[in-house]
């Protein structure tokens, strides 16, 4: 069985403890590789390598850093099939999705930041005829990068690429549930000519490796994507150490559909935004709000389409819905289905595990589920479930739509469907969300700031925001 290794100072190394964790294929429910059970000692070795590599990498001309990052992007594209298969087996997501979305987007992340760094600028101000002020934006040193399991390579590279482009070195940790694509990326980085120690990948548990990264005194910058409770813990550790932190956390995103919307597009996209990646995208619209005149027809048509989604082996081309990521996560989502019933919800389709056969007989499959008749304040409508589960709730008029959309502790993204241009702008302005999509979903321009409000996080990633996050501004004032 393959034993994944960490990647420290350009070399593949086993954990100092000698211990490994099981890596489970959630579609089969079986262990298919072993992941290092690393700890603070491995993190410390990675930090030392990253510190040693920092002066050289920071002094490397931007054009050369760019060239290497572009070679990594090319390496990802050249290995698309292997990476997509690895991601499919790690996560249980349909292979088609990994091949067409996740892996190509990981390559785009490197391409984007490799070229963005060539255009990154700093400012100069003249104070009357007295002084010239200019701002240096310098790399901050060793960055700690921690990512989740739902879009493993995409979210990992979304942090690695800007950190490295700006001249930082990094100690990065993918989720212990989905380590394989980061492991393959390490080899791609070596082949692309990334100097040893610039990117170090330490595999293992959040409570050991993640916590050690956050607490390490030599890591002054932390970029984290994951759950809100973990984000709060990281903030508690990092705040008194005065680290610079971005936290990209959970969501409970509203998908607001006005009666004047293009219903066909709202339905087709609503189906995707509810269930893509088994609902395990932080940006999924898990609360659908529909204006009363359109409510009944929308519910009927969405349920009809949901029941046609094919739940199956993620390796098969025609599978729409694969497995959820783990047994623990399966149990969590199933517990929310029980809760929804207890809270008086009516389950119109799904609501149960999907029984599979053959290779997938012991896998973690849940039928895509549509629930109605729940009040907005109940736990099912307030807490992030992060599975193939949506609720649909009717509303009356703009004010109620906004009140319901904003009436959760989260504020990551929102989707808005209307043909009324004025209303689109009016409502978008009042939604408490880091991103508002109007008549679309998941369209991304990598230049835009990305992140959440309220309990969905602090700070922003993306474009200029990321380049600024990973650099330290220093003002130089020269009197003349
Ligand atoms: P998680 O918080 O359990 O884990 C995320 C990462 O943090 C993993 O690598 C984990 O090992 C590590 N970790 C766990 N405990 C830690 C600790 N105490 N200190 C440091 N690191 C620790 O989240 P998850 O279950 O992997 O991911 C799902 C969550 O991520 C969902 O809530 C989802 O909404 C969120 N998410 C948010 C975004 C976003 O951009 N806002 C994107 C994707 C996923």
PDB file of C-alpha atoms in Angstrom, residues 256-397:
ATOM      1  CA  UNK A 256     -32.881  34.019  -3.668  1.00  0.00           C
ATOM      2  CA  UNK A 257     -35.282  33.556  -6.569  1.00  0.00           C
ATOM      3  CA  UNK A 258     -37.751  36.313  -7.427  1.00  0.00           C
ATOM      4  CA  UNK A 259     -40.907  35.450  -9.380  1.00  0.00           C
ATOM      5  CA  UNK A 260     -39.730  37.445 -12.413  1.00  0.00           C
ATOM      6  CA  UNK A 261     -36.551  35.345 -12.805  1.00  0.00           C
ATOM      7  CA  UNK A 262     -35.666  33.307 -15.863  1.00  0.00           C
ATOM      8  CA  UNK A 263     -36.970  30.145 -14.181  1.00  0.00           C
ATOM      9  CA  UNK A 264     -35.362  27.659 -16.506  1.00  0.00           C
ATOM     10  CA  UNK A 265     -31.869  29.024 -15.840  1.00  0.00           C
ATOM     11  CA  UNK A 266     -32.586  29.493 -12.131  1.00  0.00           C
ATOM     12  CA  UNK A 267     -33.661  25.851 -11.917  1.00  0.00           C
ATOM     13  CA  UNK A 268     -30.756  24.419 -13.889  1.00  0.00           C
ATOM     14  CA  UNK A 269     -28.197  26.488 -11.991  1.00  0.00           C
ATOM     15  CA  UNK A 270     -30.055  26.003  -8.696  1.00  0.00           C
ATOM     16  CA  UNK A 271     -29.728  22.244  -9.131  1.00  0.00           C
ATOM     17  CA  UNK A 272     -25.961  22.635  -9.528  1.00  0.00           C
ATOM     18  CA  UNK A 273     -25.573  25.134  -6.710  1.00  0.00           C
ATOM     19  CA  UNK A 274     -27.485  22.793  -4.399  1.00  0.00           C
ATOM     20  CA  UNK A 275     -25.768  19.521  -5.183  1.00  0.00           C
ATOM     21  CA  UNK A 276     -22.482  19.980  -7.037  1.00  0.00           C
ATOM     22  CA  UNK A 277     -19.717  18.048  -5.283  1.00  0.00           C
ATOM     23  CA  UNK A 278     -22.502  16.470  -3.138  1.00  0.00           C
ATOM     24  CA  UNK A 279     -23.221  19.940  -1.732  1.00  0.00           C
ATOM     25  CA  UNK A 280     -19.711  20.102  -0.293  1.00  0.00           C
ATOM     26  CA  UNK A 281     -18.686  23.434  -1.791  1.00  0.00           C
ATOM     27  CA  UNK A 282     -18.530  26.286   0.683  1.00  0.00           C
ATOM     28  CA  UNK A 283     -20.393  28.375  -1.942  1.00  0.00           C
ATOM     29  CA  UNK A 284     -23.319  25.986  -2.447  1.00  0.00           C
ATOM     30  CA  UNK A 285     -26.709  27.649  -2.060  1.00  0.00           C
ATOM     31  CA  UNK A 286     -28.113  25.428   0.673  1.00  0.00           C
ATOM     32  CA  UNK A 287     -31.101  27.696   1.459  1.00  0.00           C
ATOM     33  CA  UNK A 288     -33.288  28.346  -1.539  1.00  0.00           C
ATOM     34  CA  UNK A 289     -35.725  31.235  -1.018  1.00  0.00           C
ATOM     35  CA  UNK A 290     -38.458  31.555  -3.642  1.00  0.00           C
ATOM     36  CA  UNK A 291     -40.958  34.396  -4.065  1.00  0.00           C
ATOM     37  CA  UNK A 292     -44.479  33.137  -3.308  1.00  0.00           C
ATOM     38  CA  UNK A 293     -46.068  33.264  -6.801  1.00  0.00           C
ATOM     39  CA  UNK A 294     -43.261  31.062  -8.166  1.00  0.00           C
ATOM     40  CA  UNK A 295     -42.827  28.800  -5.126  1.00  0.00           C
ATOM     41  CA  UNK A 296     -44.997  25.742  -5.866  1.00  0.00           C
ATOM     42  CA  UNK A 297     -43.898  25.355  -9.490  1.00  0.00           C
ATOM     43  CA  UNK A 298     -40.244  25.820  -8.551  1.00  0.00           C
ATOM     44  CA  UNK A 299     -40.409  23.207  -5.785  1.00  0.00           C
ATOM     45  CA  UNK A 300     -42.116  20.707  -8.068  1.00  0.00           C
ATOM     46  CA  UNK A 301     -39.627  21.173 -10.904  1.00  0.00           C
ATOM     47  CA  UNK A 302     -36.536  21.141  -8.673  1.00  0.00           C
ATOM     48  CA  UNK A 303     -37.669  17.921  -6.976  1.00  0.00           C
ATOM     49  CA  UNK A 304     -38.329  16.341 -10.362  1.00  0.00           C
ATOM     50  CA  UNK A 305     -34.784  17.144 -11.524  1.00  0.00           C
ATOM     51  CA  UNK A 306     -33.189  16.190  -8.222  1.00  0.00           C
ATOM     52  CA  UNK A 307     -34.645  12.698  -8.333  1.00  0.00           C
ATOM     53  CA  UNK A 308     -33.111  12.250 -11.801  1.00  0.00           C
ATOM     54  CA  UNK A 309     -29.552  12.918 -10.588  1.00  0.00           C
ATOM     55  CA  UNK A 310     -27.560   9.737 -10.849  1.00  0.00           C
ATOM     56  CA  UNK A 311     -25.895   8.741  -7.588  1.00  0.00           C
ATOM     57  CA  UNK A 312     -23.115   6.346  -8.482  1.00  0.00           C
ATOM     58  CA  UNK A 313     -19.492   5.327  -8.601  1.00  0.00           C
ATOM     59  CA  UNK A 314     -17.530   8.593  -8.939  1.00  0.00           C
ATOM     60  CA  UNK A 315     -15.199   6.907 -11.422  1.00  0.00           C
ATOM     61  CA  UNK A 316     -18.080   6.428 -13.886  1.00  0.00           C
ATOM     62  CA  UNK A 317     -18.515   9.151 -16.470  1.00  0.00           C
ATOM     63  CA  UNK A 318     -22.289   9.538 -16.127  1.00  0.00           C
ATOM     64  CA  UNK A 319     -22.320   9.873 -12.338  1.00  0.00           C
ATOM     65  CA  UNK A 320     -23.796  13.148 -11.083  1.00  0.00           C
ATOM     66  CA  UNK A 321     -23.434  12.510  -7.357  1.00  0.00           C
ATOM     67  CA  UNK A 322     -20.549  10.625  -5.773  1.00  0.00           C
ATOM     68  CA  UNK A 323     -19.835   9.801  -2.148  1.00  0.00           C
ATOM     69  CA  UNK A 324     -19.473  12.289   0.708  1.00  0.00           C
ATOM     70  CA  UNK A 325     -15.922  12.561   1.980  1.00  0.00           C
ATOM     71  CA  UNK A 326     -15.864  10.287   5.041  1.00  0.00           C
ATOM     72  CA  UNK A 327     -17.845   8.109   7.416  1.00  0.00           C
ATOM     73  CA  UNK A 328     -17.781  10.904  10.004  1.00  0.00           C
ATOM     74  CA  UNK A 329     -19.149  13.378   7.514  1.00  0.00           C
ATOM     75  CA  UNK A 330     -21.759  10.870   6.322  1.00  0.00           C
ATOM     76  CA  UNK A 331     -22.925  10.480   9.951  1.00  0.00           C
ATOM     77  CA  UNK A 332     -23.026  14.259  10.399  1.00  0.00           C
ATOM     78  CA  UNK A 333     -25.180  14.824   7.299  1.00  0.00           C
ATOM     79  CA  UNK A 334     -27.484  11.925   8.219  1.00  0.00           C
ATOM     80  CA  UNK A 335     -27.910  13.416  11.710  1.00  0.00           C
ATOM     81  CA  UNK A 336     -29.096  16.659  10.096  1.00  0.00           C
ATOM     82  CA  UNK A 337     -31.662  14.708   8.070  1.00  0.00           C
ATOM     83  CA  UNK A 338     -33.035  13.310  11.328  1.00  0.00           C
ATOM     84  CA  UNK A 339     -32.978  16.776  12.852  1.00  0.00           C
ATOM     85  CA  UNK A 340     -34.861  18.242   9.880  1.00  0.00           C
ATOM     86  CA  UNK A 341     -37.647  15.685  10.415  1.00  0.00           C
ATOM     87  CA  UNK A 342     -37.749  16.433  14.157  1.00  0.00           C
ATOM     88  CA  UNK A 343     -38.002  20.133  13.392  1.00  0.00           C
ATOM     89  CA  UNK A 344     -41.095  19.479  11.261  1.00  0.00           C
ATOM     90  CA  UNK A 345     -39.463  19.531   7.836  1.00  0.00           C
ATOM     91  CA  UNK A 346     -41.109  17.668   4.987  1.00  0.00           C
ATOM     92  CA  UNK A 347     -38.589  15.708   2.916  1.00  0.00           C
ATOM     93  CA  UNK A 348     -39.740  15.728  -0.712  1.00  0.00           C
ATOM     94  CA  UNK A 349     -36.924  13.586  -2.088  1.00  0.00           C
ATOM     95  CA  UNK A 350     -33.775  11.906  -0.790  1.00  0.00           C
ATOM     96  CA  UNK A 351     -33.469  12.005   2.983  1.00  0.00           C
ATOM     97  CA  UNK A 352     -31.637   8.678   3.136  1.00  0.00           C
ATOM     98  CA  UNK A 353     -28.410   6.874   2.333  1.00  0.00           C
ATOM     99  CA  UNK A 354     -28.121   5.547  -1.201  1.00  0.00           C
ATOM    100  CA  UNK A 355     -27.547   1.800  -1.269  1.00  0.00           C
ATOM    101  CA  UNK A 356     -24.841   0.934  -3.768  1.00  0.00           C
ATOM    102  CA  UNK A 357     -23.445  -2.317  -5.074  1.00  0.00           C
ATOM    103  CA  UNK A 358     -20.109  -3.728  -6.273  1.00  0.00           C
ATOM    104  CA  UNK A 359     -17.037  -1.598  -5.530  1.00  0.00           C
ATOM    105  CA  UNK A 360     -19.186   1.032  -3.799  1.00  0.00           C
ATOM    106  CA  UNK A 361     -21.285  -1.265  -1.572  1.00  0.00           C
ATOM    107  CA  UNK A 362     -19.603   0.027   1.607  1.00  0.00           C
ATOM    108  CA  UNK A 363     -19.269   3.669   0.430  1.00  0.00           C
ATOM    109  CA  UNK A 364     -20.757   6.808   1.959  1.00  0.00           C
ATOM    110  CA  UNK A 365     -23.527   7.842  -0.425  1.00  0.00           C
ATOM    111  CA  UNK A 366     -26.483  10.081   0.403  1.00  0.00           C
ATOM    112  CA  UNK A 367     -29.409  10.764  -1.911  1.00  0.00           C
ATOM    113  CA  UNK A 368     -29.744  14.449  -2.845  1.00  0.00           C
ATOM    114  CA  UNK A 369     -32.391  15.837  -0.544  1.00  0.00           C
ATOM    115  CA  UNK A 370     -34.957  18.634  -0.814  1.00  0.00           C
ATOM    116  CA  UNK A 371     -36.731  19.765   2.358  1.00  0.00           C
ATOM    117  CA  UNK A 372     -39.632  22.226   2.746  1.00  0.00           C
ATOM    118  CA  UNK A 373     -41.835  23.619   5.529  1.00  0.00           C
ATOM    119  CA  UNK A 374     -39.049  24.591   7.911  1.00  0.00           C
ATOM    120  CA  UNK A 375     -38.943  27.951   9.684  1.00  0.00           C
ATOM    121  CA  UNK A 376     -35.881  30.105   8.959  1.00  0.00           C
ATOM    122  CA  UNK A 377     -34.787  30.065  12.617  1.00  0.00           C
ATOM    123  CA  UNK A 378     -34.575  26.277  13.013  1.00  0.00           C
ATOM    124  CA  UNK A 379     -31.160  24.619  13.249  1.00  0.00           C
ATOM    125  CA  UNK A 380     -31.487  22.939   9.843  1.00  0.00           C
ATOM    126  CA  UNK A 381     -31.765  26.408   8.304  1.00  0.00           C
ATOM    127  CA  UNK A 382     -29.133  28.031  10.512  1.00  0.00           C
ATOM    128  CA  UNK A 383     -26.248  25.535  10.657  1.00  0.00           C
ATOM    129  CA  UNK A 384     -23.900  24.491   7.890  1.00  0.00           C
ATOM    130  CA  UNK A 385     -24.686  20.901   6.847  1.00  0.00           C
ATOM    131  CA  UNK A 386     -22.215  20.758   3.947  1.00  0.00           C
ATOM    132  CA  UNK A 387     -23.916  17.878   2.185  1.00  0.00           C
ATOM    133  CA  UNK A 388     -26.437  17.181  -0.598  1.00  0.00           C
ATOM    134  CA  UNK A 389     -29.268  18.856   1.302  1.00  0.00           C
ATOM    135  CA  UNK A 390     -31.266  21.999   0.463  1.00  0.00           C
ATOM    136  CA  UNK A 391     -34.249  23.621   2.065  1.00  0.00           C
ATOM    137  CA  UNK A 392     -36.759  25.684   0.103  1.00  0.00           C
ATOM    138  CA  UNK A 393     -38.711  28.478   1.794  1.00  0.00           C
ATOM    139  CA  UNK A 394     -41.251  30.912   0.301  1.00  0.00           C
ATOM    140  CA  UNK A 395     -40.959  34.676   0.807  1.00  0.00           C
ATOM    141  CA  UNK A 396     -43.065  37.715   0.055  1.00  0.00           C
ATOM    142  CA  UNK A 397     -41.347  40.802  -1.396  1.00  0.00           C
TER     143      UNK A 397
END
